[in-house]
Coordinates of C-alpha atoms and ligand atoms in Angstrom, one line a residue:
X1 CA 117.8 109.8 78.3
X2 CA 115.8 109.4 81.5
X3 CA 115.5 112.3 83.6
X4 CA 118.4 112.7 86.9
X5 CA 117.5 115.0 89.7
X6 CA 121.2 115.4 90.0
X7 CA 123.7 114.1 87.4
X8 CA 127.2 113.0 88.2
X9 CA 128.9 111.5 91.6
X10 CA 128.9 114.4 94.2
X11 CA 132.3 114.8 95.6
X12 CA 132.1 113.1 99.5
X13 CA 132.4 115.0 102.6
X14 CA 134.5 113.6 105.5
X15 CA 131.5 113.6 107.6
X16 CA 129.9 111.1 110.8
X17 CA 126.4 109.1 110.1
X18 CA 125.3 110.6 113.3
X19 CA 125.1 113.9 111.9
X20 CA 122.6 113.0 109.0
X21 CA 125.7 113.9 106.2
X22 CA 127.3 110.7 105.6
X23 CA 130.5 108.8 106.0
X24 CA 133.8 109.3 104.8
X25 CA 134.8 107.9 101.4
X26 CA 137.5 106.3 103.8
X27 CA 134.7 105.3 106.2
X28 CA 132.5 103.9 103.5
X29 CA 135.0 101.6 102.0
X30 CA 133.2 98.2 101.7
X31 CA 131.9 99.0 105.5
X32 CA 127.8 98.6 103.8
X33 CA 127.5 95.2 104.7
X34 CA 126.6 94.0 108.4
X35 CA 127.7 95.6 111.7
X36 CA 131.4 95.2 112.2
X37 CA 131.0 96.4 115.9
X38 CA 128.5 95.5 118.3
X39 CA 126.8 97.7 120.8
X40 CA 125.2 96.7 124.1
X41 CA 121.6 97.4 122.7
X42 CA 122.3 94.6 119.8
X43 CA 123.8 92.5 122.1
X44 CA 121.1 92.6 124.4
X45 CA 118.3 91.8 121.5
X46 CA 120.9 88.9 120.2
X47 CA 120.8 87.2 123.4
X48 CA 116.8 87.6 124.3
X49 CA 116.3 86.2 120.5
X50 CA 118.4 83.5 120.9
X51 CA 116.6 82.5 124.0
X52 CA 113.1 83.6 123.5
X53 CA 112.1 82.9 119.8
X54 CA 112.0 79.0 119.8
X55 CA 110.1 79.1 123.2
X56 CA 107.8 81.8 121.7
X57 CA 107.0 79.3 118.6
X58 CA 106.6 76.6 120.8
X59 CA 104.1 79.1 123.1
X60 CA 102.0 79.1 119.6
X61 CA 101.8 75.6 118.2
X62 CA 101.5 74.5 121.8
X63 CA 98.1 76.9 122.5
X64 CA 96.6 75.7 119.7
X65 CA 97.4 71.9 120.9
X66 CA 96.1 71.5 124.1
X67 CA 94.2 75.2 124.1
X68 CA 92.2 75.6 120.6
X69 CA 94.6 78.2 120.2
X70 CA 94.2 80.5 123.0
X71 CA 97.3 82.0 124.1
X72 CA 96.0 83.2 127.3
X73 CA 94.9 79.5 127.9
X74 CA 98.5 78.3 129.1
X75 CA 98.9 81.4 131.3
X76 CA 95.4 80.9 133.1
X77 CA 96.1 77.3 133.8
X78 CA 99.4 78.3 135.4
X79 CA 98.2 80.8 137.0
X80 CA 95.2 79.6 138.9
X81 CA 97.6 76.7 139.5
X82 CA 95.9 74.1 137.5
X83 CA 98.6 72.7 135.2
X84 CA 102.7 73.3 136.1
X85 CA 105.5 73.9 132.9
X86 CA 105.7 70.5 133.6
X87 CA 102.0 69.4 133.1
X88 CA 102.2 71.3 130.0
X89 CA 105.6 70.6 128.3
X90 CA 104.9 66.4 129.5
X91 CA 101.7 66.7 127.4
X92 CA 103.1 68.5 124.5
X93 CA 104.1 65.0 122.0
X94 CA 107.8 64.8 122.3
X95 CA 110.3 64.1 119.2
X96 CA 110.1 61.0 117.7
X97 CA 111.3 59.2 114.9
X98 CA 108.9 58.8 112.3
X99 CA 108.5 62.3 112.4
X100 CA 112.6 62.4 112.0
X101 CA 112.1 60.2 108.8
X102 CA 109.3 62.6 107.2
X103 CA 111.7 65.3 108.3
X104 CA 114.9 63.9 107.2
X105 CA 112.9 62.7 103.8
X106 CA 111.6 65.9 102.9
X107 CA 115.5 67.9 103.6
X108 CA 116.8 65.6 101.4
X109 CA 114.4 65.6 98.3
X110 CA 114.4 69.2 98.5
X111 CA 118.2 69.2 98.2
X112 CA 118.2 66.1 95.6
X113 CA 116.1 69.2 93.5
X114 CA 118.3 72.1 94.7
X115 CA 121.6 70.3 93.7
X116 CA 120.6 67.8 91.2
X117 CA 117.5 69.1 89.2
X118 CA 119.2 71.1 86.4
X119 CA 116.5 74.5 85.8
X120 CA 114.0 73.6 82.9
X121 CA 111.5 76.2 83.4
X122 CA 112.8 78.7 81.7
X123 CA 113.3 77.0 78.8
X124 CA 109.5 76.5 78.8
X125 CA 107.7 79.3 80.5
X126 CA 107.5 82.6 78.7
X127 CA 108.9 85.6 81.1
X128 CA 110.7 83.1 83.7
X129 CA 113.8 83.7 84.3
X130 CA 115.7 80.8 85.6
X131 CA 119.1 78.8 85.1
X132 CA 122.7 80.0 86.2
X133 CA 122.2 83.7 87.3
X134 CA 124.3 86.6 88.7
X135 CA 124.0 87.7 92.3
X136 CA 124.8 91.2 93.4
X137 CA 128.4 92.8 93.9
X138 CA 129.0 91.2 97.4
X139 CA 131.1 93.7 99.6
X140 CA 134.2 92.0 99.0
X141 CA 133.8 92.9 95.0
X142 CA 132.5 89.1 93.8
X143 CA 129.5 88.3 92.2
X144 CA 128.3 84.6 92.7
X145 CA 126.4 82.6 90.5
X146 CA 123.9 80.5 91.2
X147 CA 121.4 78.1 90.0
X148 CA 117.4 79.4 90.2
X149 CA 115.6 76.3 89.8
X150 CA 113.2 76.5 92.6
X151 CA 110.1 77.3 90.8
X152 CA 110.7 73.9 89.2
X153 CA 111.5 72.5 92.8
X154 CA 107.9 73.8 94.1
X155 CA 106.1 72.3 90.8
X156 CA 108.0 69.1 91.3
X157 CA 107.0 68.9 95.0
X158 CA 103.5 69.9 94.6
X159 CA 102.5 67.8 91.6
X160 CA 103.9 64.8 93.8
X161 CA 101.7 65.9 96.4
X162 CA 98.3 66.3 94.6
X163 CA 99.3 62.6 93.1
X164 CA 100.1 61.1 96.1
X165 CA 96.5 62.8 97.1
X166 CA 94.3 61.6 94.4
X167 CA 95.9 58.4 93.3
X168 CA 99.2 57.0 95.1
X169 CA 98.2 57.0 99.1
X170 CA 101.2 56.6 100.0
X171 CA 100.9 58.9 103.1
X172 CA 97.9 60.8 104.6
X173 CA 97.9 64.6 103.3
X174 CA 97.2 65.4 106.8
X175 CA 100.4 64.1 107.9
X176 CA 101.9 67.6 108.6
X177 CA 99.4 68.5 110.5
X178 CA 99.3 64.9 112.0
X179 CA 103.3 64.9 113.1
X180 CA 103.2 69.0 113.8
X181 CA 104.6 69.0 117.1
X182 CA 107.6 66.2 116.7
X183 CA 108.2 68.1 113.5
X184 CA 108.9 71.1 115.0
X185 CA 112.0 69.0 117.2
X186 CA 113.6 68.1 113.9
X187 CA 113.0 71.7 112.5
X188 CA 115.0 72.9 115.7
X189 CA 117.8 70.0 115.4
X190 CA 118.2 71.0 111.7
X191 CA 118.0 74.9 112.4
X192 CA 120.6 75.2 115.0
X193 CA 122.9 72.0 113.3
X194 CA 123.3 74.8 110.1
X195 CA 123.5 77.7 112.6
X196 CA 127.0 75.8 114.2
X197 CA 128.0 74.4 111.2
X198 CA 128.5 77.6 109.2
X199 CA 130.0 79.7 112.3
X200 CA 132.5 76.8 112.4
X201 CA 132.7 76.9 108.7
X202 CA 133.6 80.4 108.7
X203 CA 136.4 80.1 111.0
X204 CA 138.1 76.6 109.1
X205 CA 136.8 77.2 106.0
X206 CA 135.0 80.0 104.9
X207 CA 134.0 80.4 101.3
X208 CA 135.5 83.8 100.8
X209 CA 137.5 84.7 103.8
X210 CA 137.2 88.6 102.4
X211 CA 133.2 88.7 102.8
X212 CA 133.5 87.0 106.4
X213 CA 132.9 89.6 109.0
X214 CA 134.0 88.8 112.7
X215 CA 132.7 91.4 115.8
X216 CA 134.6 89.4 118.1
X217 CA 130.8 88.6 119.9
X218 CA 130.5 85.1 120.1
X219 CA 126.7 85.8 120.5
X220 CA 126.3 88.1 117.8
X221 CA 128.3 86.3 114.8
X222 CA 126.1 83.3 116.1
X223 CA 122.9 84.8 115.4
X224 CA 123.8 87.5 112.3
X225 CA 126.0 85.0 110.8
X226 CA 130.1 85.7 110.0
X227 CA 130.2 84.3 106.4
X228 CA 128.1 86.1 103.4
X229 CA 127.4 83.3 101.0
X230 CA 128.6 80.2 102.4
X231 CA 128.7 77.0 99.8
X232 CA 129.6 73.3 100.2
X233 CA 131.7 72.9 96.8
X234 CA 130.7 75.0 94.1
X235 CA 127.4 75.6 94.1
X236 CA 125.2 74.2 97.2
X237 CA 124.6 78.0 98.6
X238 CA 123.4 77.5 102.0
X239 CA 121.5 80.8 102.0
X240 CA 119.8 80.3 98.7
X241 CA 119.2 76.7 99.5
X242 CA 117.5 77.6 103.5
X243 CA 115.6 80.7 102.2
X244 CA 114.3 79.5 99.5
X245 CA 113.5 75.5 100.1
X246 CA 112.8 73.5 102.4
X247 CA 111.3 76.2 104.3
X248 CA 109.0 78.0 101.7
X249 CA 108.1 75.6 99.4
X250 CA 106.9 73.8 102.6
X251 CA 104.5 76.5 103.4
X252 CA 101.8 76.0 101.0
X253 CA 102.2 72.3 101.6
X254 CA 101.6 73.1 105.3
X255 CA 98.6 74.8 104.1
X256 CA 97.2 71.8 102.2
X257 CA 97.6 69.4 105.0
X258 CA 95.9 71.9 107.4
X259 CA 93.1 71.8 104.4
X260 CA 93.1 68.3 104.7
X261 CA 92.7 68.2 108.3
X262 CA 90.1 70.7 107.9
X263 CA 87.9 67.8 105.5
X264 CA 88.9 65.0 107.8
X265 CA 87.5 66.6 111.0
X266 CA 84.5 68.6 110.0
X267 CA 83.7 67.0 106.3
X268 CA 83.9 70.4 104.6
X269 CA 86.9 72.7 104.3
X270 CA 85.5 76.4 105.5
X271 CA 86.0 79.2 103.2
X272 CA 88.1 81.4 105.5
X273 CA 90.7 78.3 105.0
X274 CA 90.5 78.7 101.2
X275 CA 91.0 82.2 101.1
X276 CA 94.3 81.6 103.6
X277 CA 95.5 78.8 100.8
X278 CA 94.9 81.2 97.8
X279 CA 96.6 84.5 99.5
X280 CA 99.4 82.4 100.7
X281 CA 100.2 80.7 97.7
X282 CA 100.2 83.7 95.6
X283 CA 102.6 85.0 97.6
X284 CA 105.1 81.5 97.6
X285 CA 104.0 81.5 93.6
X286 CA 105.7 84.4 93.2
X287 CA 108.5 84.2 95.5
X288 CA 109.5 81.5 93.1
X289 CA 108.6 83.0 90.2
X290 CA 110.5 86.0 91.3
X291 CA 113.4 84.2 92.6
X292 CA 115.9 85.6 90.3
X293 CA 115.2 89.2 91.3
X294 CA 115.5 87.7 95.0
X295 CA 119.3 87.3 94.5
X296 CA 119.7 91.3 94.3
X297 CA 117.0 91.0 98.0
X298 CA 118.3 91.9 101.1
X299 CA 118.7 88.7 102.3
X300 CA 120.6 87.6 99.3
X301 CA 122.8 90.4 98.9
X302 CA 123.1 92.2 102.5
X303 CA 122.5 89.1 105.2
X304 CA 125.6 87.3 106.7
X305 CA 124.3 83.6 107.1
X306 CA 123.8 82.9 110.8
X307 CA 121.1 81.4 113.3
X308 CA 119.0 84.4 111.8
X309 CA 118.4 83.2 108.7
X310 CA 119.4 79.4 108.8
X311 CA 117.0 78.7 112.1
X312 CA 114.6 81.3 111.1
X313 CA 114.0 79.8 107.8
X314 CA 114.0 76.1 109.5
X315 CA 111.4 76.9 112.3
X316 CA 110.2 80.6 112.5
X317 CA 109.1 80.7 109.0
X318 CA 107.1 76.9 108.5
X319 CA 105.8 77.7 112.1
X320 CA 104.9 81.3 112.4
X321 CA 104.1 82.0 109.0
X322 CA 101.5 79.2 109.0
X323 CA 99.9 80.4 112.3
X324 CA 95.8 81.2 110.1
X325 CA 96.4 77.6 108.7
X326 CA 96.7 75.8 111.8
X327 CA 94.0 78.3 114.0
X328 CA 91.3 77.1 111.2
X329 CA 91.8 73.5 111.8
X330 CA 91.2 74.2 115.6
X331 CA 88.5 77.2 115.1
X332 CA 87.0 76.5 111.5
X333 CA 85.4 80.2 110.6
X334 CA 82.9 80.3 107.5
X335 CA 82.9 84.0 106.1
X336 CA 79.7 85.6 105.0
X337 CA 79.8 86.4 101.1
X338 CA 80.7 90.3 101.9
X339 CA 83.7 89.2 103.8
X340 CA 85.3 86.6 101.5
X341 CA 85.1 89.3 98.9
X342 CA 86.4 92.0 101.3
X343 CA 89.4 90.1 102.4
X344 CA 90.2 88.8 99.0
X345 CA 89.8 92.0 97.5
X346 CA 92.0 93.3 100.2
X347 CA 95.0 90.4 99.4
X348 CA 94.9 91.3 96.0
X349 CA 95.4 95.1 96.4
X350 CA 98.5 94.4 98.7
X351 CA 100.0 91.9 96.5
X352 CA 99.5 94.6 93.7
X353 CA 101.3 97.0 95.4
X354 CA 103.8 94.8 96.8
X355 CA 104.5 93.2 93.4
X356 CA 104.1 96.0 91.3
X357 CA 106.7 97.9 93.5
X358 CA 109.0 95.2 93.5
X359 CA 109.0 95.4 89.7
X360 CA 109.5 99.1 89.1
X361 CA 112.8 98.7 91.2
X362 CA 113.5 95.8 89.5
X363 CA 112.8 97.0 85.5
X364 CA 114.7 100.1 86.9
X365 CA 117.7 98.9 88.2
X366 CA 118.0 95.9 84.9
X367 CA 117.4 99.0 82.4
X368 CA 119.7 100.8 84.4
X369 CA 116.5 103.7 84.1
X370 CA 115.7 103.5 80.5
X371 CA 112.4 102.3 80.9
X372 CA 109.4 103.5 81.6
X373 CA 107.5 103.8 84.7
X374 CA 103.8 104.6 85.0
X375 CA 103.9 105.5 81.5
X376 CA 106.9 108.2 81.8
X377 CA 110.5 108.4 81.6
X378 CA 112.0 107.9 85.5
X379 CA 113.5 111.0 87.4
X380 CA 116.3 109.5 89.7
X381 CA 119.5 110.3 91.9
X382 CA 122.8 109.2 90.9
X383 CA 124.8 107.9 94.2
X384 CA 128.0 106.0 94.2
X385 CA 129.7 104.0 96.7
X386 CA 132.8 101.9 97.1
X387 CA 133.7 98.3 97.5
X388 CA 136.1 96.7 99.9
X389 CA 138.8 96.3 97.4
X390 CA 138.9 100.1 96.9
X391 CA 136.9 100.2 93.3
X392 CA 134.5 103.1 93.3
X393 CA 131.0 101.6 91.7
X394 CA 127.9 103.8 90.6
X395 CA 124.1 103.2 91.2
X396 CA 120.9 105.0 91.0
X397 CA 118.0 105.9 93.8
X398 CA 114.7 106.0 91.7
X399 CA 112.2 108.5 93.0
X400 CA 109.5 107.8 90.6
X401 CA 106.6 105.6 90.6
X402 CA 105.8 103.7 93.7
X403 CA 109.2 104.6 94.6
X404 CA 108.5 108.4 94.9
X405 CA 105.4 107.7 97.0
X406 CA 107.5 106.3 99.8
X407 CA 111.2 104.5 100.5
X408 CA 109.7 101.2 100.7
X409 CA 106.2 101.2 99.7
X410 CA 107.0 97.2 98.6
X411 CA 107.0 96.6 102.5
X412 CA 103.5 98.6 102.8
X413 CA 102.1 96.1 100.1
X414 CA 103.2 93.4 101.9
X415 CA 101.6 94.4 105.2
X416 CA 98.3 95.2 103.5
X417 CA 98.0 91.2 102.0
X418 CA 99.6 90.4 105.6
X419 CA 96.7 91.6 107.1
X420 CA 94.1 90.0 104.9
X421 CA 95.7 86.2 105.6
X422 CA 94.7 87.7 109.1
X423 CA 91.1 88.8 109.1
X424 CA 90.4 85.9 106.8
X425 CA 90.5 84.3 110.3
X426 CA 87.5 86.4 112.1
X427 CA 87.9 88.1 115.0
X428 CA 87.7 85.2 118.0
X429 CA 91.5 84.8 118.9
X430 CA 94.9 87.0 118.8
X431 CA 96.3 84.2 117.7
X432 CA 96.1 84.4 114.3
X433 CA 96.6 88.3 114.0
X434 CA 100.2 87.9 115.5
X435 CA 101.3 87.4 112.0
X436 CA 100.4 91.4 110.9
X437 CA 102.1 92.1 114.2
X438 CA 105.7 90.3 113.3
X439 CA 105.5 91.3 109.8
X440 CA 105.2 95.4 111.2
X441 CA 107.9 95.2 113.4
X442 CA 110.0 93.1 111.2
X443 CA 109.3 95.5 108.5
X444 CA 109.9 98.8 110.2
X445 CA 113.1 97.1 111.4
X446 CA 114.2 96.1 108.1
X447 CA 113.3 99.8 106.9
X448 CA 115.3 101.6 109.6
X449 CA 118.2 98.5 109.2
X450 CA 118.4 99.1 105.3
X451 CA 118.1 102.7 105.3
X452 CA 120.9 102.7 108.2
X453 CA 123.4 100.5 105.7
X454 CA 122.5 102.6 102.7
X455 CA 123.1 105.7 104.7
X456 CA 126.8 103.8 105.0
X457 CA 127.1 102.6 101.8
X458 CA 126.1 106.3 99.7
X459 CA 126.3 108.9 102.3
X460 CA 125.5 111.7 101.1
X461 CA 123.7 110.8 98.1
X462 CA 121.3 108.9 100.5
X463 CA 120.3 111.9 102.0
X464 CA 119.2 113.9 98.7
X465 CA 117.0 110.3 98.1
X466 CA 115.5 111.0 101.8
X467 CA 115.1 114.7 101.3
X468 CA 113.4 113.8 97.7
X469 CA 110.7 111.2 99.1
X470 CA 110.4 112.0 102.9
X471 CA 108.3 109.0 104.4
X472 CA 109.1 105.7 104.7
X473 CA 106.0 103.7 104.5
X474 CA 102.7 105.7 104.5
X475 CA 103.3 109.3 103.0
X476 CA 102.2 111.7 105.6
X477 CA 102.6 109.1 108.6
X478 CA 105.9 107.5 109.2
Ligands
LIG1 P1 114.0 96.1 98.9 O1 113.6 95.2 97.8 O2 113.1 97.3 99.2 O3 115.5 96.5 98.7 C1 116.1 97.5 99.4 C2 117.3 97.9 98.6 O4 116.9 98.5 97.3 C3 118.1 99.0 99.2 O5 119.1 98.4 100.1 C4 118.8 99.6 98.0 O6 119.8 98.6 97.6 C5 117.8 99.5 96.9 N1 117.0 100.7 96.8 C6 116.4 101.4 97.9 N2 115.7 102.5 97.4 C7 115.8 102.4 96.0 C8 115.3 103.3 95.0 N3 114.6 104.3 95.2 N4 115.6 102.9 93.7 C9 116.4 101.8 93.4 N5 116.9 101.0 94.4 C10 116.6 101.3 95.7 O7 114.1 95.3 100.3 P2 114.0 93.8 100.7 O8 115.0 93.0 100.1 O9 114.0 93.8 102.2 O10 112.5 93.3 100.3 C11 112.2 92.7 99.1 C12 110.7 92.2 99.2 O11 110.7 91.1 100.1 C13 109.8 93.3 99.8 O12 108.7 93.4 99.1 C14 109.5 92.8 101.2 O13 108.2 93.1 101.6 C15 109.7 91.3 101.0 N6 110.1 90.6 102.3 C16 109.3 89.7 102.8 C17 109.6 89.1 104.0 C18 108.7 88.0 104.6 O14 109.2 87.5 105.6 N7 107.6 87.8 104.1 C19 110.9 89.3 104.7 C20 111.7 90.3 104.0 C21 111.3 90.9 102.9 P3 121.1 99.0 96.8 O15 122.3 98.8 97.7 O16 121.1 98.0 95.6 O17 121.0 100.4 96.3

């Protein structure tokens, strides 16, 4: 029997958040699941998002376009009065529509794979789990099923691409890199066509009206999204579909065209560019690897579907995400020996942690805690909370393992092997370093988000976990 630090569903108290206790039972009742009202801070931060992030990712690939990826570069110029927003947006390259064909190409393959690819990867690989899965209990009480299959999707994609490399020619691997700028037009078209599509969806036809959730904000449903899994027919899951592909399989792709460039320019691809391709790619490897486990993620299981997600995934992610990639083509850095070794080193140790944390929640939660962590039985706290259709369900907060050294030590992992896709770059621009700087704030945002909705979700219980393991990401710092 594994250990509990406290056995048994403790009786709830009819007490406010605000006051560190908990909700009501009444209070709790499928409420664990995005905002239902929206304050004027949220608001506020809705409305400057909506405005500012696509300007902000066109700020970047811009810089690096007509400024070798200076950011100060377009301020100076408009500054000292040498180029207007006009000079600069007119020399920008402007949508076009080859780049609409490579776009509207790529969409469709990757949904021709999503929807018509039945999983064979698990039939094959040892320890991959794919096929028809479970999701999580969404608030409403349902669990959706869906089908994993993207590991198979990035192998698919990616053997295509080394073929059409080394033997086919059918297209230059730098054309990514080549159509960059129109591409990111398409990117937005796409982005903000799912964005509208699903808030009207929601209102005409949701996919389960009892998971929708409406604040009455136009704004705010916009961006968080009103509908929880939204699906054309039975199984094209929007959210799976956008998180997962065309966005991420994409990255590494982006990665190997930005190699490509690298070779085509300068006849060598530097090792700094490499080392971003290795890191990154472990990273995406695993994502699909690990996409089963993804389902029970908060983006899977918490997220409404919205601009958030659905443009984030079109454009912030293949953009942002890619920033070391596309600074290396314009600022090619060669490492000493020392270095490569130091930042590789460095990658590895926070995709150890990252993984490795991942998986102890993971084993935990499948085992239900009969397992073993770190060689020993884990201690944990028994919570319960209740869905929307009244049904009172049980869970367990693990404080062993990584879990006992902090409440999300996964997202510390992840910010370590941030960093090192960072300082891979040297030290001659901030451009590349904005990545460790979104990745923090999103981070410690999603901490204080989750913590916030599992605060909601087991009350009181939540705050025995807090009281058990008292830091968030560092132990003794925050
Ligand atoms: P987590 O995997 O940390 O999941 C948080 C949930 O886990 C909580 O809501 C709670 O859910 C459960 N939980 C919390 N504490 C415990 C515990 N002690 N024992 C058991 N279960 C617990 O969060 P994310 O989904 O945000 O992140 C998954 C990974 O994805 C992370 O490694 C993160 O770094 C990465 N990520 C990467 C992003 C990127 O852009 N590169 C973006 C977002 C995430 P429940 O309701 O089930 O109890």
């Amino acid at each position: 029997m594994p250990a509990t630090m406290n056995s048994g569903a403790v009786k709830r108290q009819s007490k406010n958040p605000a006051n560190g206790v908990g909700p009501s039972e009444k209070e709790q009742l499928g409420q664990w699941g995005r905002a239902w009202k929206v304050d004027w801070f949220s608001l506020v931060s809705v409305i400057l998002l909506l405005l500012c992030a696509p300007l902000i990712v066109f700020y970047f690939v811009m810089s690096c376009d007509q400024y070798q990826c200076a950011l100060s570069g377009p301020l100076l110029d408009l500054y000292s009065g040498k180029s207007s927003f006009g000079d600069i947006w007119s020399r920008a390259p402007s949508f076009n529509w080859t780049a609409a064909k490579i776009y509207a190409t790529w969409v469709c393959f990757q949904v021709f794979l999503y929807m018509c690819v039945p999983d064979v990867c698990h039939k094959v690989l040892p320890g991959y789990v794919g096929g028809v899965q479970d999701g999580a209990y969404t608030p409403a009480g349902l669990i959706n099923k869906y089908e994993i299959n993207g590991l198979q999707a990035w192998i698919i994609t990616h053997v295509l691409w080394f073929a059409n490399a080394n033997y086919f020619y059918w297209f230059s691997p730098t054309i990514i890199f080549d159509n960059w700028i129109p591409l990111l037009w398409c990117a937005n078209i796409l982005g903000y066509a799912v964005a509208t599509f699903v808030m009207i969806k929601a209102y005409l036809f949701p996919s389960n009206a009892k998971d929708c959730k409406f604040t009455d904000n136009f704004f705010y449903d916009y961006m968080m999204g009103i509908e929880f899994n939204p699906r054309i027919g039975k199984w094209f899951d929007l959210k799976l579909f956008f998180n997962g592909r065309p966005g991420i399989v994409a990255w590494t792709l982006i990665n190997l065209s930005f190699a490509a460039k690298q070779q085509e320019l300068y006849g060598q691809v530097t090792n700094s560019m490499i080392l971003v391709n290795v890191l990154q790619a472990i990273y995406v490897l695993d994502f699909f690897w690990n996409e089963t486990w993804y389902l029970k993620t908060i983006d899977i299981c918490h997220d409404h579907f919205g601009w958030y997600l659905g443009w984030g995934d079109c454009v912030w992610l293949p953009y942002l995400y890619t920033l070391q990639g596309l600074y290396l083509v314009y600022n090619p850095v060669q490492l000493s020996t020392a270095n490569v070794v130091g930042v590789l080193l460095l990658g590895l140790v926070g995709y150890y942690i990252f993984r490795m944390t991942n998986h102890q929640k993971d084993l935990f939660r499948r085992t239900d805690g009969n397992c073993k962590i770190w060689g020993r039985i884990p201690a944990y706290i028994e919570c319960s909370y209740v869905s929307i259709d009244g049904k009172k369900h049980y869970s367990k907060l693990m404080v062993s393992g990584f879990w006992g050294v902090a409440r999300h030590f996964n997202y510390t992992g992840d910010l370590i092997g941030s960093l090192s896709y960072c300082l891979a770059c040297g030290f001659g621009h901030l451009l590349p370093y904005f990545y460790i700087i979104y990745m923090t704030i999103l981070l410690v945002h999603r901490c204080i988000r989750d913590e916030h909705r599992c605060l909601n979700k087991y009350g009181k219980d939540w705050k025995r976990y807090t009281d058990a393991v008292a830091y968030r990401l560092v132990p003794g710092v925050f």
